[in-house]
PDB file of C-alpha atoms in Angstrom:
ATOM      1  CA  MET A   1      -9.821 -24.842 -31.655  1.00  0.00           C
ATOM      2  CA  LYS A   2      -6.719 -22.752 -32.316  1.00  0.00           C
ATOM      3  CA  VAL A   3      -6.426 -19.189 -31.030  1.00  0.00           C
ATOM      4  CA  THR A   4      -3.842 -16.683 -32.226  1.00  0.00           C
ATOM      5  CA  ASP A   5      -3.284 -13.951 -29.652  1.00  0.00           C
ATOM      6  CA  VAL A   6      -0.426 -11.509 -30.166  1.00  0.00           C
ATOM      7  CA  THR A   7      -2.053  -8.694 -28.180  1.00  0.00           C
ATOM      8  CA  VAL A   8      -0.195  -7.745 -25.031  1.00  0.00           C
ATOM      9  CA  PRO A   9      -2.532  -7.545 -22.007  1.00  0.00           C
ATOM     10  CA  ALA A  10      -2.615  -4.219 -20.188  1.00  0.00           C
ATOM     11  CA  VAL A  11      -2.796  -3.896 -16.408  1.00  0.00           C
ATOM     12  CA  ASN A  12      -3.464  -0.623 -14.597  1.00  0.00           C
ATOM     13  CA  VAL A  13      -3.024  -0.100 -10.849  1.00  0.00           C
ATOM     14  CA  SER A  14      -4.436   2.892  -8.972  1.00  0.00           C
ATOM     15  CA  TYR A  15      -4.978   3.815  -5.330  1.00  0.00           C
ATOM     16  CA  ARG A  16      -7.839   5.690  -3.680  1.00  0.00           C
ATOM     17  CA  THR A  17      -9.437   6.362  -0.320  1.00  0.00           C
ATOM     18  CA  GLU A  18     -12.829   5.119   0.867  1.00  0.00           C
ATOM     19  CA  ALA A  19     -14.178   8.532  -0.166  1.00  0.00           C
ATOM     20  CA  ASP A  20     -12.994   7.810  -3.739  1.00  0.00           C
ATOM     21  CA  THR A  21     -10.214  10.379  -3.527  1.00  0.00           C
ATOM     22  CA  ASP A  22      -7.317   9.364  -5.724  1.00  0.00           C
ATOM     23  CA  ILE A  23      -4.032   8.799  -3.930  1.00  0.00           C
ATOM     24  CA  GLN A  24      -0.960  10.093  -5.715  1.00  0.00           C
ATOM     25  CA  PHE A  25       2.608   9.560  -4.634  1.00  0.00           C
ATOM     26  CA  LEU A  26       3.673  13.068  -5.632  1.00  0.00           C
ATOM     27  CA  GLY A  27       1.079  14.875  -3.544  1.00  0.00           C
ATOM     28  CA  ALA A  28      -2.645  15.299  -2.961  1.00  0.00           C
ATOM     29  CA  ASN A  29      -4.676  17.456  -0.614  1.00  0.00           C
ATOM     30  CA  ASP A  30      -5.514  14.686   1.831  1.00  0.00           C
ATOM     31  CA  ILE A  31      -2.192  12.852   1.601  1.00  0.00           C
ATOM     32  CA  THR A  32       0.966  13.447   3.576  1.00  0.00           C
ATOM     33  CA  VAL A  33       3.689  12.292   1.218  1.00  0.00           C
ATOM     34  CA  GLU A  34       6.958  11.458   2.875  1.00  0.00           C
ATOM     35  CA  LYS A  35       9.478  14.068   1.914  1.00  0.00           C
ATOM     36  CA  PHE A  36      12.002  11.688   0.405  1.00  0.00           C
ATOM     37  CA  ALA A  37      13.762  12.758  -2.785  1.00  0.00           C
ATOM     38  CA  ASP A  38      12.753   9.528  -4.501  1.00  0.00           C
ATOM     39  CA  ALA A  39       9.096   9.732  -3.324  1.00  0.00           C
ATOM     40  CA  GLN A  40       9.040   6.017  -2.565  1.00  0.00           C
ATOM     41  CA  LYS A  41       6.308   6.161   0.078  1.00  0.00           C
ATOM     42  CA  ALA A  42       2.845   7.669   0.504  1.00  0.00           C
ATOM     43  CA  VAL A  43       1.213   7.977   3.935  1.00  0.00           C
ATOM     44  CA  TYR A  44      -2.546   8.150   4.484  1.00  0.00           C
ATOM     45  CA  GLY A  45      -4.560   8.337   7.704  1.00  0.00           C
ATOM     46  CA  GLY A  46      -7.274   5.847   6.746  1.00  0.00           C
ATOM     47  CA  THR A  47      -8.167   2.867   4.586  1.00  0.00           C
ATOM     48  CA  VAL A  48      -6.559   2.772   1.144  1.00  0.00           C
ATOM     49  CA  ILE A  49      -8.014   0.774  -1.751  1.00  0.00           C
ATOM     50  CA  ALA A  50      -5.847  -0.605  -4.540  1.00  0.00           C
ATOM     51  CA  ASP A  51      -7.749  -1.046  -7.817  1.00  0.00           C
ATOM     52  CA  ILE A  52      -6.359  -3.504 -10.369  1.00  0.00           C
ATOM     53  CA  VAL A  53      -7.775  -3.488 -13.900  1.00  0.00           C
ATOM     54  CA  VAL A  54      -6.736  -6.041 -16.533  1.00  0.00           C
ATOM     55  CA  ASN A  55      -7.598  -5.478 -20.198  1.00  0.00           C
ATOM     56  CA  GLU A  56      -7.414  -8.844 -21.954  1.00  0.00           C
ATOM     57  CA  ALA A  57      -9.743 -10.646 -24.366  1.00  0.00           C
ATOM     58  CA  ASN A  58      -8.659 -14.172 -23.419  1.00  0.00           C
ATOM     59  CA  PHE A  59      -9.009 -13.943 -19.653  1.00  0.00           C
ATOM     60  CA  PHE A  60     -10.017 -17.137 -17.858  1.00  0.00           C
ATOM     61  CA  GLU A  61      -8.996 -16.489 -14.268  1.00  0.00           C
ATOM     62  CA  GLY A  62     -10.963 -18.746 -11.888  1.00  0.00           C
ATOM     63  CA  GLU A  63     -12.455 -20.944 -14.603  1.00  0.00           C
ATOM     64  CA  GLU A  64     -12.111 -24.716 -14.606  1.00  0.00           C
ATOM     65  CA  SER A  65      -9.797 -26.479 -17.049  1.00  0.00           C
ATOM     66  CA  GLU A  66      -8.526 -30.028 -17.484  1.00  0.00           C
ATOM     67  CA  ASN A  67      -5.531 -28.993 -15.376  1.00  0.00           C
ATOM     68  CA  GLY A  68      -7.588 -27.487 -12.548  1.00  0.00           C
ATOM     69  CA  ILE A  69      -8.683 -23.965 -11.687  1.00  0.00           C
ATOM     70  CA  ILE A  70      -6.988 -21.391 -13.907  1.00  0.00           C
ATOM     71  CA  HIS A  71      -4.741 -18.971 -12.047  1.00  0.00           C
ATOM     72  CA  SER A  72      -2.472 -16.809 -14.210  1.00  0.00           C
ATOM     73  CA  VAL A  73      -2.558 -13.409 -12.472  1.00  0.00           C
ATOM     74  CA  GLY A  74      -0.223 -13.517  -9.492  1.00  0.00           C
ATOM     75  CA  ILE A  75      -1.099 -10.939  -6.825  1.00  0.00           C
ATOM     76  CA  LEU A  76       0.845 -10.699  -3.557  1.00  0.00           C
ATOM     77  CA  LEU A  77       0.376  -8.105  -0.821  1.00  0.00           C
ATOM     78  CA  THR A  78       3.236  -7.763   1.675  1.00  0.00           C
ATOM     79  CA  LYS A  79       2.205  -6.046   4.921  1.00  0.00           C
ATOM     80  CA  THR A  80       4.722  -4.929   7.558  1.00  0.00           C
ATOM     81  CA  ASP A  81       3.411  -3.637  10.891  1.00  0.00           C
ATOM     82  CA  ALA A  82       5.070  -1.169  13.268  1.00  0.00           C
ATOM     83  CA  ASP A  83       6.828  -4.006  15.115  1.00  0.00           C
ATOM     84  CA  GLY A  84       8.365  -5.330  11.918  1.00  0.00           C
ATOM     85  CA  ASN A  85       6.065  -8.352  11.611  1.00  0.00           C
ATOM     86  CA  VAL A  86       5.620  -9.300   7.954  1.00  0.00           C
ATOM     87  CA  THR A  87       2.467 -10.901   6.524  1.00  0.00           C
ATOM     88  CA  LYS A  88       2.259 -12.029   2.893  1.00  0.00           C
ATOM     89  CA  ILE A  89      -1.198 -12.493   1.352  1.00  0.00           C
ATOM     90  CA  GLU A  90      -1.791 -13.991  -2.078  1.00  0.00           C
ATOM     91  CA  TYR A  91      -5.079 -13.184  -3.807  1.00  0.00           C
ATOM     92  CA  LEU A  92      -6.222 -16.074  -5.992  1.00  0.00           C
ATOM     93  CA  PRO A  93      -9.306 -17.982  -7.197  1.00  0.00           C
ATOM     94  CA  GLU A  94     -10.531 -20.607  -4.751  1.00  0.00           C
ATOM     95  CA  GLY A  95      -9.183 -24.054  -5.594  1.00  0.00           C
ATOM     96  CA  SER A  96      -6.211 -22.816  -7.603  1.00  0.00           C
ATOM     97  CA  GLU A  97      -2.548 -23.314  -6.787  1.00  0.00           C
ATOM     98  CA  LYS A  98      -0.535 -20.516  -5.211  1.00  0.00           C
ATOM     99  CA  MET A  99       2.226 -18.753  -7.124  1.00  0.00           C
ATOM    100  CA  PHE A 100       3.999 -17.305  -4.093  1.00  0.00           C
ATOM    101  CA  ALA A 101       5.586 -19.423  -1.367  1.00  0.00           C
ATOM    102  CA  ASP A 102       5.187 -18.651   2.352  1.00  0.00           C
ATOM    103  CA  SER A 103       1.991 -16.669   1.812  1.00  0.00           C
ATOM    104  CA  GLU A 104      -1.530 -16.785   3.191  1.00  0.00           C
ATOM    105  CA  SER A 105      -4.424 -17.301   0.764  1.00  0.00           C
ATOM    106  CA  GLU A 106      -7.231 -14.804   0.193  1.00  0.00           C
ATOM    107  CA  TYR A 107      -9.816 -16.078  -2.297  1.00  0.00           C
ATOM    108  CA  ILE A 108     -11.160 -13.602  -4.832  1.00  0.00           C
ATOM    109  CA  THR A 109     -13.561 -13.249  -7.748  1.00  0.00           C
ATOM    110  CA  TRP A 110     -12.770 -10.892 -10.601  1.00  0.00           C
ATOM    111  CA  ILE A 111     -15.479  -8.549 -11.908  1.00  0.00           C
ATOM    112  CA  THR A 112     -15.651  -8.824 -15.705  1.00  0.00           C
ATOM    113  CA  ASP A 113     -17.115  -6.354 -18.187  1.00  0.00           C
ATOM    114  CA  GLY A 114     -16.166  -7.378 -21.714  1.00  0.00           C
ATOM    115  CA  ASP A 115     -12.383  -7.366 -21.945  1.00  0.00           C
ATOM    116  CA  LYS A 116     -12.095  -5.382 -18.701  1.00  0.00           C
ATOM    117  CA  HIS A 117     -11.495  -7.368 -15.502  1.00  0.00           C
ATOM    118  CA  SER A 118     -11.348  -5.608 -12.136  1.00  0.00           C
ATOM    119  CA  LEU A 119     -10.299  -6.385  -8.579  1.00  0.00           C
ATOM    120  CA  SER A 120     -10.048  -4.155  -5.486  1.00  0.00           C
ATOM    121  CA  ILE A 121      -7.908  -4.777  -2.399  1.00  0.00           C
ATOM    122  CA  GLU A 122      -8.291  -2.858   0.874  1.00  0.00           C
ATOM    123  CA  TYR A 123      -5.387  -1.724   3.044  1.00  0.00           C
ATOM    124  CA  SER A 124      -7.075  -1.136   6.404  1.00  0.00           C
ATOM    125  CA  ASP A 125      -4.575  -2.045   9.141  1.00  0.00           C
ATOM    126  CA  ASN A 126      -1.865   0.297  10.360  1.00  0.00           C
ATOM    127  CA  ALA A 127       1.076  -0.999   8.353  1.00  0.00           C
ATOM    128  CA  GLU A 128       3.316  -0.557   5.329  1.00  0.00           C
ATOM    129  CA  TYR A 129       2.032  -2.244   2.157  1.00  0.00           C
ATOM    130  CA  VAL A 130       3.816  -3.355  -1.005  1.00  0.00           C
ATOM    131  CA  LEU A 131       1.810  -4.859  -3.874  1.00  0.00           C
ATOM    132  CA  THR A 132       3.302  -7.324  -6.368  1.00  0.00           C
ATOM    133  CA  ILE A 133       1.565  -8.341  -9.603  1.00  0.00           C
ATOM    134  CA  LYS A 134       2.872 -10.908 -12.073  1.00  0.00           C
ATOM    135  CA  TYR A 135       0.979 -11.721 -15.286  1.00  0.00           C
ATOM    136  CA  SER A 136       1.458 -13.304 -18.715  1.00  0.00           C
ATOM    137  CA  ASP A 137      -1.517 -14.425 -20.804  1.00  0.00           C
ATOM    138  CA  PHE A 138      -2.155 -17.873 -22.286  1.00  0.00           C
ATOM    139  CA  SER A 139      -0.085 -17.042 -25.369  1.00  0.00           C
ATOM    140  CA  GLU A 140       2.764 -16.037 -23.029  1.00  0.00           C
ATOM    141  CA  ASN A 141       2.434 -12.351 -23.864  1.00  0.00           C
ATOM    142  CA  ASP A 142       3.897 -10.499 -20.893  1.00  0.00           C
ATOM    143  CA  ALA A 143       1.530  -7.853 -19.562  1.00  0.00           C
ATOM    144  CA  ASP A 144       2.289  -4.144 -19.775  1.00  0.00           C
ATOM    145  CA  ILE A 145       1.696  -2.919 -16.217  1.00  0.00           C
ATOM    146  CA  SER A 146       1.387   0.760 -15.293  1.00  0.00           C
ATOM    147  CA  SER A 147       0.554   2.431 -12.002  1.00  0.00           C
ATOM    148  CA  VAL A 148      -0.172   5.867 -10.580  1.00  0.00           C
ATOM    149  CA  ASP A 149       2.951   5.465  -8.433  1.00  0.00           C
ATOM    150  CA  GLY A 150       4.933   6.112 -11.617  1.00  0.00           C
ATOM    151  CA  ILE A 151       6.050   2.550 -12.271  1.00  0.00           C
ATOM    152  CA  VAL A 152       5.675   1.150 -15.795  1.00  0.00           C
ATOM    153  CA  VAL A 153       6.977  -2.395 -16.331  1.00  0.00           C
ATOM    154  CA  SER A 154       6.501  -5.600 -18.270  1.00  0.00           C
ATOM    155  CA  LYS A 155       5.184  -8.783 -16.599  1.00  0.00           C
ATOM    156  CA  THR A 156       6.107  -8.119 -12.951  1.00  0.00           C
ATOM    157  CA  TYR A 157       5.162  -5.037 -10.928  1.00  0.00           C
ATOM    158  CA  THR A 158       6.328  -4.164  -7.422  1.00  0.00           C
ATOM    159  CA  SER A 159       4.670  -1.065  -6.016  1.00  0.00           C
ATOM    160  CA  LYS A 160       6.113   1.734  -4.016  1.00  0.00           C
ATOM    161  CA  THR A 161       5.167   1.616  -0.347  1.00  0.00           C
ATOM    162  CA  VAL A 162       1.735   2.732   0.841  1.00  0.00           C
ATOM    163  CA  ILE A 163       1.517   3.420   4.578  1.00  0.00           C
ATOM    164  CA  VAL A 164      -1.763   3.408   6.485  1.00  0.00           C
ATOM    165  CA  ASP A 165      -1.351   5.362   9.718  1.00  0.00           C
ATOM    166  CA  THR A 166      -4.410   6.115  11.867  1.00  0.00           C
ATOM    167  CA  VAL A 167      -2.483   6.476  15.146  1.00  0.00           C
ATOM    168  CA  ASP A 168      -2.179  10.005  16.544  1.00  0.00           C
ATOM    169  CA  PRO A 169       1.383  11.020  17.422  1.00  0.00           C
ATOM    170  CA  GLU A 170       2.233  11.730  21.056  1.00  0.00           C
ATOM    171  CA  ILE A 171       4.322  14.737  22.122  1.00  0.00           C
ATOM    172  CA  VAL A 172       5.821  15.127  25.596  1.00  0.00           C
ATOM    173  CA  VAL A 173       7.743  18.229  26.705  1.00  0.00           C
ATOM    174  CA  GLU A 174       9.978  18.017  29.776  1.00  0.00           C
ATOM    175  CA  TYR A 175      11.965  20.837  31.391  1.00  0.00           C
ATOM    176  CA  ALA A 176      15.197  20.677  33.361  1.00  0.00           C
ATOM    177  CA  PRO A 177      15.299  21.859  36.017  1.00  0.00           C
ATOM    178  CA  ALA A 178      11.667  20.868  36.457  1.00  0.00           C
ATOM    179  CA  GLN A 179      10.909  23.128  39.406  1.00  0.00           C
ATOM    180  CA  PRO A 180      11.155  26.938  39.282  1.00  0.00           C
ATOM    181  CA  VAL A 181      12.561  28.948  42.171  1.00  0.00           C
ATOM    182  CA  ASN A 182       9.428  31.093  42.163  1.00  0.00           C
ATOM    183  CA  THR A 183       6.015  31.200  40.496  1.00  0.00           C
ATOM    184  CA  ILE A 184       4.183  34.493  40.335  1.00  0.00           C
ATOM    185  CA  ALA A 185       0.953  35.114  38.366  1.00  0.00           C
ATOM    186  CA  ASN A 186       1.403  31.856  36.438  1.00  0.00           C
ATOM    187  CA  ARG A 187       4.928  32.847  35.474  1.00  0.00           C
ATOM    188  CA  LYS A 188       7.740  30.489  36.448  1.00  0.00           C
ATOM    189  CA  TYR A 189      11.119  31.935  37.369  1.00  0.00           C
ATOM    190  CA  PHE A 190      14.405  30.047  37.193  1.00  0.00           C
ATOM    191  CA  ASN A 191      17.890  31.125  38.246  1.00  0.00           C
ATOM    192  CA  ASP A 192      19.701  28.934  35.725  1.00  0.00           C
ATOM    193  CA  THR A 193      19.488  27.783  32.095  1.00  0.00           C
ATOM    194  CA  VAL A 194      16.321  25.803  31.376  1.00  0.00           C
ATOM    195  CA  ILE A 195      16.505  22.950  28.871  1.00  0.00           C
ATOM    196  CA  ALA A 196      13.298  21.834  27.143  1.00  0.00           C
ATOM    197  CA  THR A 197      13.327  18.249  25.867  1.00  0.00           C
ATOM    198  CA  ILE A 198      10.669  17.400  23.276  1.00  0.00           C
ATOM    199  CA  THR A 199       9.870  13.725  22.687  1.00  0.00           C
ATOM    200  CA  VAL A 200       7.673  12.698  19.760  1.00  0.00           C
ATOM    201  CA  THR A 201       6.320   9.142  19.585  1.00  0.00           C
ATOM    202  CA  GLU A 202       5.399   8.471  15.959  1.00  0.00           C
ATOM    203  CA  HIS A 203       6.222   5.486  13.755  1.00  0.00           C
ATOM    204  CA  ASN A 204       6.124   7.477  10.498  1.00  0.00           C
ATOM    205  CA  PHE A 205       8.128  10.437  11.760  1.00  0.00           C
ATOM    206  CA  ILE A 206       9.101  13.263   9.393  1.00  0.00           C
ATOM    207  CA  ALA A 207      11.195  15.871  11.169  1.00  0.00           C
ATOM    208  CA  SER A 208      10.219  18.689   8.816  1.00  0.00           C
ATOM    209  CA  ASP A 209       6.560  18.276   9.837  1.00  0.00           C
ATOM    210  CA  VAL A 210       7.380  19.470  13.400  1.00  0.00           C
ATOM    211  CA  VAL A 211       6.978  23.222  13.730  1.00  0.00           C
ATOM    212  CA  ALA A 212       8.145  24.827  16.960  1.00  0.00           C
TER     213      ALA A 212
END
């Protein structure tokens, strides 16, 4: 059987919270977007879900062939924790060969509805996440990939960074000198200049978020 397929597959990537609130990199009510001019990162205080939708008629991911289990959609999640430890996870059908070296394997099953094929990936640990998707169909048509992070590319997509941060920041205020010369009615009196030192412990620190 011969199949002619000149239709370019379309891939859409979006991000949401567990409460089904869309995450946007240019601002949303429940998102603190890092105030970088290039808006390369989005920070959220809870689990983030990446939804990947492929529109393709000739989609055989996970099916058996004479060459083994079909695996044509390369998906790699790179996770970097607060200590700088990097974990790479490839999402692929069980029994197929990996596309990305030095990665762990996470076996998946796509949900298919006609020509629409869907997969969801959870970001639940406190870390920085970058998603990579690489896809060409069986006729070697490179996929058109678009994402809510503003990236539109052909064949290979690398996301902007999504940060999951559920750790409360710590603030410590220290005074020098520490001891007043007198305390009257809960008022402390000093006979010299007092210096207040404020220390904030926060991995995803944005100075403009601190209001004195």
